[in-house]
XYZ file of C-alpha atoms in Angstrom:
661
model
C -74.580 -2.326 -109.346
C -76.520 -0.408 -111.659
C -78.273 2.856 -109.860
C -80.731 5.890 -111.244
C -79.471 8.940 -112.715
C -81.215 11.400 -110.857
C -81.609 13.648 -114.046
C -82.266 11.060 -116.654
C -83.758 8.000 -115.212
C -81.369 5.992 -116.844
C -78.682 3.197 -115.107
C -75.335 4.626 -114.418
C -72.157 2.470 -113.250
C -71.274 2.893 -109.346
C -67.807 1.783 -109.812
C -66.464 2.773 -106.093
C -68.812 0.819 -104.541
C -67.730 -2.766 -102.879
C -69.011 -5.916 -103.822
C -70.316 -6.386 -100.363
C -71.823 -3.609 -99.951
C -73.264 -4.302 -103.707
C -74.809 -7.443 -102.453
C -76.060 -6.201 -99.058
C -78.026 -3.349 -100.615
C -79.130 -6.328 -103.709
C -80.593 -8.534 -100.988
C -82.443 -5.779 -98.758
C -84.070 -4.008 -102.338
C -85.520 -7.386 -102.737
C -86.801 -7.676 -99.401
C -88.800 -4.427 -99.994
C -89.654 -5.328 -103.288
C -91.580 -8.851 -102.322
C -93.400 -7.617 -99.185
C -94.899 -4.574 -101.465
C -95.593 -6.733 -103.924
C -97.034 -9.592 -101.510
C -99.010 -6.453 -99.812
C -100.538 -5.301 -103.105
C -98.390 -2.011 -103.564
C -96.448 -0.100 -105.668
C -93.655 -1.880 -107.811
C -90.074 -1.975 -107.143
C -89.108 1.159 -108.932
C -91.021 3.320 -107.161
C -89.987 1.973 -103.571
C -87.298 2.053 -101.159
C -84.584 4.325 -103.291
C -83.724 7.755 -102.858
C -81.046 9.480 -104.175
C -78.144 12.033 -103.239
C -76.007 13.700 -105.453
C -72.770 14.135 -103.259
C -70.875 16.957 -105.812
C -74.011 18.901 -104.762
C -74.476 19.632 -101.139
C -78.008 21.923 -101.638
C -79.553 19.152 -103.166
C -82.153 16.970 -100.604
C -83.767 13.929 -102.179
C -86.849 13.797 -103.796
C -89.152 11.985 -100.997
C -89.645 8.192 -102.299
C -92.821 7.325 -104.349
C -93.350 10.921 -104.342
C -92.850 12.231 -107.934
C -92.058 15.678 -107.799
C -90.202 16.877 -110.957
C -87.211 18.925 -111.454
C -89.673 21.854 -112.508
C -92.189 21.560 -109.744
C -92.460 24.921 -107.984
C -92.010 25.900 -104.442
C -95.455 25.685 -103.510
C -96.185 22.465 -104.725
C -93.292 20.542 -103.404
C -94.668 22.251 -100.062
C -97.915 21.269 -100.576
C -96.734 17.511 -101.335
C -94.877 17.180 -98.134
C -97.404 18.843 -95.871
C -99.866 16.390 -96.921
C -97.864 13.520 -96.036
C -95.465 14.439 -93.395
C -97.079 17.204 -91.128
C -98.589 16.145 -87.385
C -102.028 15.567 -87.008
C -102.345 18.566 -84.464
C -101.342 20.726 -87.005
C -104.003 19.917 -89.406
C -106.369 20.182 -86.713
C -105.243 23.801 -86.123
C -104.904 24.604 -89.795
C -108.427 23.715 -90.706
C -109.648 25.289 -87.378
C -107.958 28.278 -88.246
C -109.333 28.334 -92.424
C -112.822 27.961 -90.918
C -112.642 30.750 -88.555
C -111.307 33.247 -91.132
C -113.961 31.865 -93.755
C -116.518 32.900 -91.370
C -114.675 36.417 -90.890
C -114.725 36.631 -95.085
C -118.162 35.937 -95.499
C -119.501 37.823 -92.686
C -117.740 40.573 -94.049
C -119.108 39.904 -97.872
C -122.549 39.186 -96.596
C -122.728 42.415 -94.383
C -121.373 44.858 -97.035
C -123.476 43.175 -99.982
C -126.069 44.766 -98.778
C -125.137 48.215 -99.132
C -124.208 47.728 -102.640
C -127.073 49.656 -104.226
C -126.931 52.580 -101.526
C -123.470 53.338 -102.643
C -124.162 53.579 -106.271
C -127.315 55.255 -105.895
C -125.536 57.804 -103.344
C -123.184 58.563 -106.532
C -126.607 58.464 -108.928
C -125.286 55.795 -110.566
C -127.797 52.805 -109.833
C -128.001 51.797 -113.526
C -124.215 51.388 -113.416
C -124.174 48.635 -111.233
C -123.946 46.077 -113.429
C -120.943 47.882 -115.121
C -119.315 47.660 -111.588
C -120.361 43.969 -111.604
C -118.731 43.504 -114.771
C -115.204 45.235 -113.769
C -115.741 43.185 -110.531
C -115.633 39.824 -112.682
C -112.812 40.578 -115.303
C -110.669 41.217 -112.186
C -111.488 37.821 -110.820
C -111.078 36.099 -114.304
C -107.521 37.563 -114.183
C -106.980 36.811 -110.432
C -107.898 33.227 -110.532
C -104.651 31.912 -112.529
C -102.149 34.712 -111.364
C -102.894 33.900 -107.969
C -102.928 30.311 -108.422
C -99.545 30.449 -110.261
C -98.102 32.466 -107.544
C -99.122 30.068 -105.084
C -97.573 27.090 -106.739
C -94.435 29.632 -106.806
C -93.758 30.843 -103.561
C -96.096 28.586 -101.118
C -99.678 28.607 -99.934
C -98.752 31.056 -96.818
C -98.096 33.764 -99.014
C -100.869 33.104 -101.111
C -103.113 33.873 -98.458
C -101.287 37.076 -97.373
C -101.784 38.279 -100.864
C -105.401 37.823 -101.017
C -105.525 39.307 -97.273
C -103.587 42.400 -98.385
C -105.951 43.025 -101.287
C -109.395 42.293 -99.248
C -108.153 45.093 -96.487
C -107.462 47.267 -99.431
C -110.256 47.207 -101.021
C -112.565 48.185 -97.527
C -110.137 50.860 -97.225
C -111.010 52.227 -100.645
C -114.547 51.422 -100.340
C -115.117 53.106 -97.196
C -113.164 56.160 -98.395
C -114.596 56.522 -101.941
C -116.486 59.775 -103.452
C -117.257 58.780 -106.857
C -118.172 55.763 -108.854
C -114.288 55.429 -110.412
C -112.911 55.078 -106.737
C -115.685 52.821 -105.830
C -115.192 50.015 -108.835
C -111.082 50.208 -108.350
C -111.975 49.075 -104.540
C -114.518 46.550 -106.080
C -110.984 45.326 -108.326
C -108.865 45.151 -105.045
C -111.946 43.243 -103.753
C -112.097 40.658 -106.581
C -108.377 39.871 -106.336
C -108.564 39.524 -102.487
C -112.019 37.142 -102.671
C -110.640 35.324 -105.514
C -107.160 34.936 -103.870
C -108.542 33.406 -100.710
C -111.149 31.074 -102.322
C -108.345 29.792 -104.626
C -106.168 29.484 -101.753
C -108.838 27.893 -99.191
C -109.492 25.072 -102.072
C -106.141 24.261 -103.084
C -105.112 23.811 -99.366
C -107.782 21.534 -98.946
C -106.912 19.410 -102.244
C -103.370 19.451 -100.932
C -104.305 17.930 -97.987
C -106.921 15.310 -98.679
C -107.481 12.018 -100.776
C -110.025 12.359 -103.672
C -112.710 10.436 -101.439
C -112.855 12.999 -98.782
C -112.193 16.129 -100.896
C -115.857 16.404 -101.743
C -116.767 16.858 -98.224
C -114.059 18.702 -96.832
C -113.992 21.437 -99.797
C -117.323 22.134 -98.475
C -117.130 22.343 -94.949
C -115.597 25.769 -94.102
C -117.916 27.704 -96.336
C -121.318 25.850 -94.990
C -119.683 26.077 -90.954
C -119.280 30.255 -91.837
C -121.774 30.584 -94.456
C -125.132 29.544 -93.405
C -124.867 31.816 -90.075
C -122.745 34.773 -91.691
C -125.958 34.818 -94.288
C -128.575 35.884 -91.848
C -125.785 37.807 -89.256
C -124.348 39.831 -92.143
C -128.065 40.958 -93.191
C -129.093 41.887 -89.679
C -125.741 44.245 -89.328
C -126.264 45.610 -92.376
C -129.832 46.650 -91.616
C -128.762 48.096 -88.369
C -126.018 49.773 -89.761
C -128.655 51.433 -92.586
C -131.375 51.732 -90.206
C -129.254 53.567 -87.381
C -127.538 56.332 -89.339
C -124.380 54.818 -89.407
C -123.881 54.994 -93.119
C -122.639 52.457 -95.512
C -119.376 54.035 -94.958
C -118.521 52.764 -91.812
C -120.347 49.613 -92.627
C -117.213 48.809 -94.916
C -114.577 50.665 -92.781
C -114.937 48.566 -89.738
C -114.137 45.248 -91.343
C -111.196 46.813 -92.132
C -110.458 46.896 -88.622
C -111.948 43.702 -87.923
C -110.435 41.615 -90.626
C -106.565 41.662 -89.754
C -107.556 40.272 -86.101
C -109.709 37.638 -87.801
C -106.962 36.518 -90.167
C -104.117 36.336 -88.517
C -104.481 32.961 -86.972
C -104.569 31.422 -90.462
C -101.438 33.352 -91.816
C -99.312 32.490 -88.757
C -100.373 28.860 -89.192
C -99.687 28.601 -92.985
C -96.270 30.086 -92.278
C -95.108 27.968 -89.491
C -95.993 25.055 -91.802
C -93.724 26.458 -94.587
C -90.976 27.148 -92.076
C -91.155 23.499 -90.667
C -91.744 21.727 -94.164
C -88.290 23.907 -95.339
C -86.417 23.256 -92.235
C -87.282 19.692 -91.340
C -84.122 18.650 -93.529
C -86.938 17.296 -96.545
C -87.001 20.303 -98.603
C -84.550 22.523 -99.402
C -86.156 25.888 -100.743
C -85.634 26.374 -104.834
C -88.004 28.832 -105.896
C -88.490 27.433 -109.598
C -89.516 30.835 -111.142
C -86.135 31.806 -111.085
C -84.419 28.473 -111.882
C -83.405 29.860 -115.268
C -82.420 33.288 -114.111
C -78.381 33.665 -113.596
C -76.818 35.613 -110.924
C -74.589 37.087 -113.885
C -77.792 37.811 -116.255
C -78.269 41.741 -116.943
C -81.168 43.085 -114.445
C -83.165 43.537 -117.969
C -82.777 39.899 -118.930
C -83.876 39.152 -115.320
C -87.400 41.070 -115.574
C -87.709 39.324 -119.349
C -87.062 35.872 -118.091
C -89.731 36.470 -114.994
C -92.372 39.036 -116.341
C -92.579 37.731 -119.741
C -91.566 34.043 -119.674
C -92.613 32.700 -116.521
C -95.782 34.749 -115.505
C -96.951 35.479 -119.091
C -97.557 39.160 -118.554
C -98.581 39.667 -122.151
C -100.984 36.639 -122.224
C -102.432 38.330 -118.964
C -102.747 41.847 -120.842
C -104.264 40.368 -123.522
C -107.234 38.602 -121.622
C -107.829 41.511 -119.261
C -107.626 44.056 -122.185
C -110.158 41.760 -124.650
C -112.499 41.059 -121.969
C -112.751 44.770 -120.968
C -113.270 45.674 -124.411
C -115.463 43.450 -125.268
C -118.041 43.248 -121.718
C -117.858 46.992 -120.433
C -119.461 48.657 -123.467
C -122.569 46.088 -123.347
C -123.539 47.476 -120.005
C -123.140 51.033 -120.707
C -126.169 51.246 -123.380
C -129.579 51.951 -122.921
C -132.348 54.234 -123.682
C -130.724 57.251 -122.497
C -127.540 56.170 -124.285
C -128.721 54.145 -127.124
C -126.881 56.792 -129.273
C -123.854 55.106 -128.178
C -124.725 51.905 -130.562
C -124.231 54.486 -133.586
C -120.641 55.699 -132.326
C -118.071 54.164 -134.652
C -115.544 53.971 -131.264
C -117.890 52.194 -129.309
C -118.940 49.502 -132.070
C -115.058 49.362 -132.477
C -114.592 48.832 -128.933
C -116.703 45.507 -128.828
C -115.153 44.498 -132.324
C -111.162 44.939 -131.179
C -112.064 43.220 -127.793
C -113.092 40.093 -129.442
C -110.086 40.287 -132.125
C -108.153 40.680 -128.865
C -109.643 37.691 -126.830
C -108.497 35.951 -130.324
C -104.950 36.749 -130.342
C -104.830 35.769 -126.615
C -105.742 32.475 -127.800
C -103.119 32.134 -130.473
C -100.373 33.792 -128.233
C -100.707 31.325 -125.705
C -101.575 28.265 -127.911
C -98.608 28.831 -129.946
C -96.048 31.139 -128.703
C -96.458 31.573 -124.869
C -93.808 29.381 -123.262
C -95.712 28.913 -119.900
C -98.841 30.176 -121.170
C -101.330 32.439 -119.144
C -104.187 29.923 -119.001
C -102.378 26.471 -119.840
C -104.594 24.976 -122.884
C -103.661 21.574 -122.573
C -105.930 21.465 -119.615
C -108.579 22.814 -121.795
C -107.977 20.065 -124.255
C -109.153 17.408 -121.643
C -113.305 16.615 -122.091
C -113.732 16.447 -118.736
C -112.126 19.760 -117.543
C -113.603 21.478 -120.641
C -116.971 20.322 -120.400
C -117.007 20.907 -116.495
C -115.632 24.128 -116.648
C -118.471 25.205 -119.348
C -121.124 23.720 -117.164
C -120.216 26.230 -114.603
C -119.839 28.756 -116.978
C -123.359 28.457 -118.710
C -124.964 28.171 -114.764
C -123.401 31.148 -113.927
C -123.638 33.085 -116.968
C -127.295 32.509 -116.663
C -127.759 33.320 -113.184
C -126.227 36.265 -113.430
C -128.767 37.470 -115.444
C -131.492 37.717 -113.340
C -129.474 37.821 -109.771
C -127.872 41.273 -110.206
C -131.171 43.455 -109.885
C -133.239 40.673 -108.122
C -133.007 42.372 -104.807
C -133.774 45.542 -105.997
C -136.624 44.129 -108.024
C -137.940 42.678 -104.275
C -137.731 45.964 -102.900
C -139.288 48.022 -105.331
C -142.019 45.325 -106.453
C -142.551 43.105 -103.763
C -142.297 45.682 -101.021
C -139.609 43.954 -99.139
C -136.932 45.627 -96.879
C -133.428 45.296 -97.770
C -132.787 42.456 -95.202
C -135.520 39.880 -96.330
C -134.685 40.678 -99.938
C -131.309 39.891 -99.186
C -132.206 36.948 -97.040
C -134.314 35.571 -100.315
C -131.863 36.168 -102.376
C -129.414 34.652 -100.524
C -131.808 31.102 -100.084
C -129.325 29.925 -102.848
C -126.305 29.816 -101.201
C -127.770 28.457 -98.047
C -129.007 25.335 -99.823
C -126.108 24.668 -101.551
C -123.794 25.118 -98.070
C -126.422 22.847 -96.462
C -126.259 20.002 -99.309
C -122.861 20.047 -100.328
C -121.010 18.314 -97.210
C -123.831 15.797 -97.654
C -122.881 15.317 -101.368
C -119.537 14.927 -100.347
C -120.224 12.079 -97.637
C -122.449 10.410 -100.300
C -119.568 10.451 -103.248
C -116.876 9.155 -100.454
C -119.011 6.082 -99.733
C -120.132 5.540 -103.730
C -116.650 6.118 -104.760
C -118.229 7.926 -107.769
C -119.124 11.508 -108.582
C -120.706 12.025 -111.951
C -124.519 10.820 -110.845
C -124.538 13.704 -108.873
C -124.016 15.903 -111.880
C -126.462 14.250 -113.839
C -129.143 14.968 -111.237
C -128.197 18.228 -110.148
C -128.391 20.013 -113.749
C -131.484 19.182 -114.412
C -132.613 20.429 -110.842
C -131.134 23.791 -111.180
C -133.186 24.242 -114.349
C -136.216 23.739 -112.935
C -135.276 26.104 -110.225
C -134.530 28.829 -113.188
C -137.932 27.366 -115.001
C -140.256 28.098 -111.935
C -138.514 31.479 -111.152
C -139.838 32.859 -114.597
C -143.334 31.463 -113.375
C -142.826 33.321 -109.941
C -141.109 36.983 -111.236
C -144.430 37.857 -113.271
C -147.846 35.764 -112.123
C -150.055 38.266 -114.151
C -151.911 41.587 -113.073
C -148.847 42.713 -111.434
C -149.078 39.853 -108.505
C -145.345 38.253 -107.987
C -144.773 35.127 -106.053
C -144.723 35.043 -102.474
C -141.161 34.797 -100.426
C -141.842 30.940 -99.333
C -142.285 30.778 -103.890
C -138.940 32.434 -104.250
C -136.893 30.575 -101.555
C -137.963 27.342 -103.275
C -136.795 28.149 -106.494
C -133.992 29.788 -105.179
C -133.549 26.007 -102.957
C -133.942 24.165 -106.165
C -131.002 26.207 -107.910
C -128.922 25.780 -104.576
C -129.112 21.928 -104.455
C -128.887 21.694 -107.971
C -125.541 23.391 -108.198
C -124.088 21.720 -104.811
C -124.719 18.539 -106.657
C -123.118 19.099 -109.818
C -120.537 21.732 -108.969
C -118.796 19.864 -105.861
C -118.990 16.203 -108.042
C -117.356 18.071 -111.220
C -114.350 19.820 -108.943
C -113.311 16.885 -107.594
C -113.604 15.252 -110.879
C -111.641 17.750 -112.886
C -109.392 17.912 -109.846
C -108.872 14.027 -110.281
C -108.048 13.966 -113.725
C -105.072 15.937 -114.096
C -101.346 15.711 -112.100
C -100.954 16.930 -108.394
C -98.569 19.825 -109.829
C -101.548 20.965 -111.959
C -104.403 20.811 -109.777
C -103.921 24.699 -108.555
C -104.223 25.957 -111.818
C -106.663 23.278 -113.121
C -108.952 24.469 -110.196
C -108.296 28.100 -110.956
C -109.544 27.605 -114.503
C -112.704 25.699 -113.226
C -113.564 28.871 -111.108
C -112.246 31.352 -113.689
C -114.967 30.304 -116.411
C -117.785 30.590 -114.291
C -116.865 33.830 -113.352
C -116.304 34.714 -117.517
C -120.025 33.231 -117.523
C -121.078 35.084 -114.849
C -119.504 38.301 -116.383
C -121.214 37.479 -119.480
C -124.259 37.310 -118.123
C -124.131 40.329 -115.933
C -123.423 42.191 -119.320
C -126.484 40.534 -121.091
C -128.743 41.204 -118.060
C -127.196 44.598 -117.634
C -127.940 45.285 -121.122
C -131.436 43.875 -121.230
C -132.387 46.209 -117.771
C -130.627 49.153 -118.967
C -132.978 49.127 -122.350
C -136.197 47.754 -121.288
C -136.644 49.802 -117.555
C -136.177 53.087 -119.075
C -139.153 52.408 -121.500
C -141.315 50.886 -119.384
C -140.976 53.719 -116.624
C -141.582 56.388 -119.552
C -144.686 54.446 -120.844
C -146.657 53.608 -117.368
C -145.620 56.745 -115.196
C -148.507 59.276 -114.854
C -147.724 62.283 -116.658
C -146.805 64.329 -113.990
C -143.857 62.059 -112.910
C -142.478 61.133 -116.229
C -139.821 63.621 -115.555
C -138.406 61.711 -112.654
C -138.130 58.721 -114.708
C -134.174 59.162 -115.471
C -133.708 59.759 -111.658
C -136.184 56.456 -110.644
C -133.741 54.238 -113.317
C -130.953 55.371 -111.893
C -131.651 55.341 -107.965
C -133.483 52.393 -106.107
C -134.286 54.971 -102.977
C -135.877 57.198 -105.084
C -137.759 54.766 -106.301
C -138.655 53.037 -102.987
C -140.010 56.699 -101.954
C -143.398 56.305 -103.803
C -146.142 55.266 -101.391
C -147.493 51.581 -101.694
C -150.938 51.352 -104.574
C -150.259 55.075 -105.560
C -150.570 55.152 -109.415
C -146.627 56.597 -109.506
C -145.533 53.235 -107.348
C -147.704 51.100 -109.409
C -146.471 51.955 -112.483
C -142.798 51.361 -110.806
C -143.775 47.769 -110.036
C -145.017 47.364 -113.214
C -142.247 48.147 -114.968
C -139.590 46.316 -112.361
C -141.812 42.870 -112.961
C -141.895 43.271 -116.865
C -138.227 43.949 -117.391
C -137.030 40.945 -114.714
C -139.330 38.821 -116.583
C -137.619 39.301 -119.893
C -134.329 38.868 -118.110
C -135.536 35.496 -116.261
C -136.766 34.248 -119.676
C -132.923 34.875 -121.282
C -131.904 32.845 -117.890
C -133.456 30.107 -118.540
C -132.811 29.936 -122.362
C -128.766 29.952 -121.480
C -128.999 27.037 -118.873
C -130.675 24.533 -121.468
C -126.883 23.530 -122.829
C -125.967 22.399 -119.692
C -128.404 18.973 -119.997
C -125.953 17.970 -123.130
C -122.490 19.554 -121.840
C -122.695 17.402 -118.235
C -122.634 13.955 -120.614
C -119.453 14.685 -121.633
C -117.937 15.206 -117.853
C -116.443 11.254 -117.544
C -116.416 9.379 -113.921
C -113.659 8.461 -112.242
C -113.117 6.117 -109.140
C -112.366 8.737 -106.177
C -110.408 5.840 -104.363
C -108.078 5.395 -106.715
C -105.469 7.440 -105.204
C -105.903 5.585 -101.591
C -103.375 3.101 -102.019
C -100.554 5.772 -103.685
C -101.527 7.839 -100.324
C -101.000 5.413 -97.868
C -97.601 4.024 -99.468
C -96.206 7.850 -99.427
C -97.013 8.203 -95.924
C -95.335 5.161 -94.321
C -92.577 6.181 -96.740
C -92.274 9.417 -95.107
C -92.216 7.587 -91.728
C -89.470 5.584 -92.778
C -87.558 8.537 -94.299
C -87.802 10.264 -91.031
C -86.395 7.086 -89.260
C -83.378 6.735 -91.854
C -82.622 10.646 -91.262
C -82.701 10.270 -87.424
C -80.423 7.259 -87.965
C -77.896 8.998 -90.623
C -77.765 11.888 -88.454
C -76.596 10.001 -85.110
C -73.929 7.634 -87.362
C -70.435 8.962 -87.220
C -69.218 7.143 -90.075
C -71.579 7.158 -93.111
C -69.383 6.141 -95.990
C -69.329 2.658 -94.069
C -73.046 2.211 -94.706
C -72.340 1.668 -98.388
C -71.963 5.097 -99.593
C -71.744 5.900 -103.190
C -69.259 8.650 -104.741
C -71.374 10.199 -106.707
C -75.096 8.766 -106.369
C -75.946 6.964 -102.933
C -78.865 4.645 -103.124
C -80.221 3.970 -99.841
C -82.713 1.087 -99.028
C -85.924 1.911 -97.077
C -86.848 -0.408 -94.222
C -90.290 -1.252 -93.579
């Protein structure tokens, strides 16, 4: 009888099979097909067959119903197997470890975030806070596709390990930094680690959940860990600063705590990966080395892996273009306005734009395996959903970077109070996101939540403009600012939770990791652009306001006040100098907030380009795969105990084994 060629999917002759076995196999396949059709499941060609090439002993059959192409990467194959084959107790342990590690990551982030103005001020570079932030975001942009690609190649466990390593290096470097250069370098390591953990967390959840449940489970680790961390973290930070321990130990202690916190997750991930490879269902075959031969020279191997498989040139172009374009925008200001007349300074910006254009041309036309797969960007849903996040984060970054400093200088809040008000957006996002996921599960639709969330976010931005400057030196109360940030957070939870599930649902499973990375990377791109715009406004407006408003005897201190937040806070409340500082901060951030509102308006148009999908479209497919994995386990056990497999209908080149129900 004809069977399927494992390479071409075309019928081939199996002349060595005897007629009796032939008829037996046909009859068994027909029974399986009839039962599947009655159950309304998958067609004959997708059921009950698995192929083994007897001439290739290392080749292990692809699980039936799981369309893993030959070019699928190692991590993708493991993820597909684990999703349907691992025991429930392992899933409980894995998710428990994931939540514990997320709590540790979030607590460290919340606590250390309070120290940032004090770190930069200790180097007399508070005005360079936006530059450090842009460098951080550029590192994140590059890290998203790199970590996603590496996790597809080497597996999720190694992806988590890479992220952990970079986070540890970041805390050690920050604690030991003595200048802004070392601090910025540590931020780069931290950005790569944070991005690596975030993308691995979301990809792992996408690997192990259906579309219906993904919105809920994608929110749970962050929700459970973020809400307590926001307040515990700020309390820890305030005590570190008040008790004279200093920000260095505030960072350094996490380098000691963090390895113990993340070790359970790393151990579980490696155990599951080893379980998948040793269970007999899958044979390790790293796709990135598939085109590298042992006889090739070392230079050819390096060329194949670095230049072709990882698209090093494309990544370099993206990094260089973003750096040359965004960083110069943050280095201007009243004290550095001469830079706009410097031809070299202008040339950096122009060259950055040109290099970004070259990057796009390279990845579209020449890269065999592009750093950013533009085929996904051609899908209107992926493109529109990603741009929604990009515009939102661009608008938000214009104001939020200096919002905590504004609350302390103009609102007389403590560092902890300012951080807690600022974090209201994140609390509301995390609280509402699981409920959005549950609502999506029962409605089986997602786009509706984007239609509600986008206008709500823009309303929050509009209220923020009014609360930042209520005229005559008055600003909004804590309740007012919290209200505006809660509206932003709820709106973001509605549109981001829904659009993330949608973009993962419209692409193949093998593209989920990279698509998720692009989704988050464009948000970071938007944030980087927003930080550059906000920093440029801040650095140009605030020095002018200080020089115009400060009493004559304090004008000489304008530059120091501009560069150092603690210097600004030293002036007593209601003193002429402090009143001038208050009005300067208010007028500056008001301009930033108006720009924020303007940038958010295009989101009202983009949301209509996101298509809707049924979230239960993969339920039948998932159920079929689970049954087939269980059936395969039974067949593997049976074949292991069978002393004479050749009497069970084995064909010389390709074996066609029918699956029992």
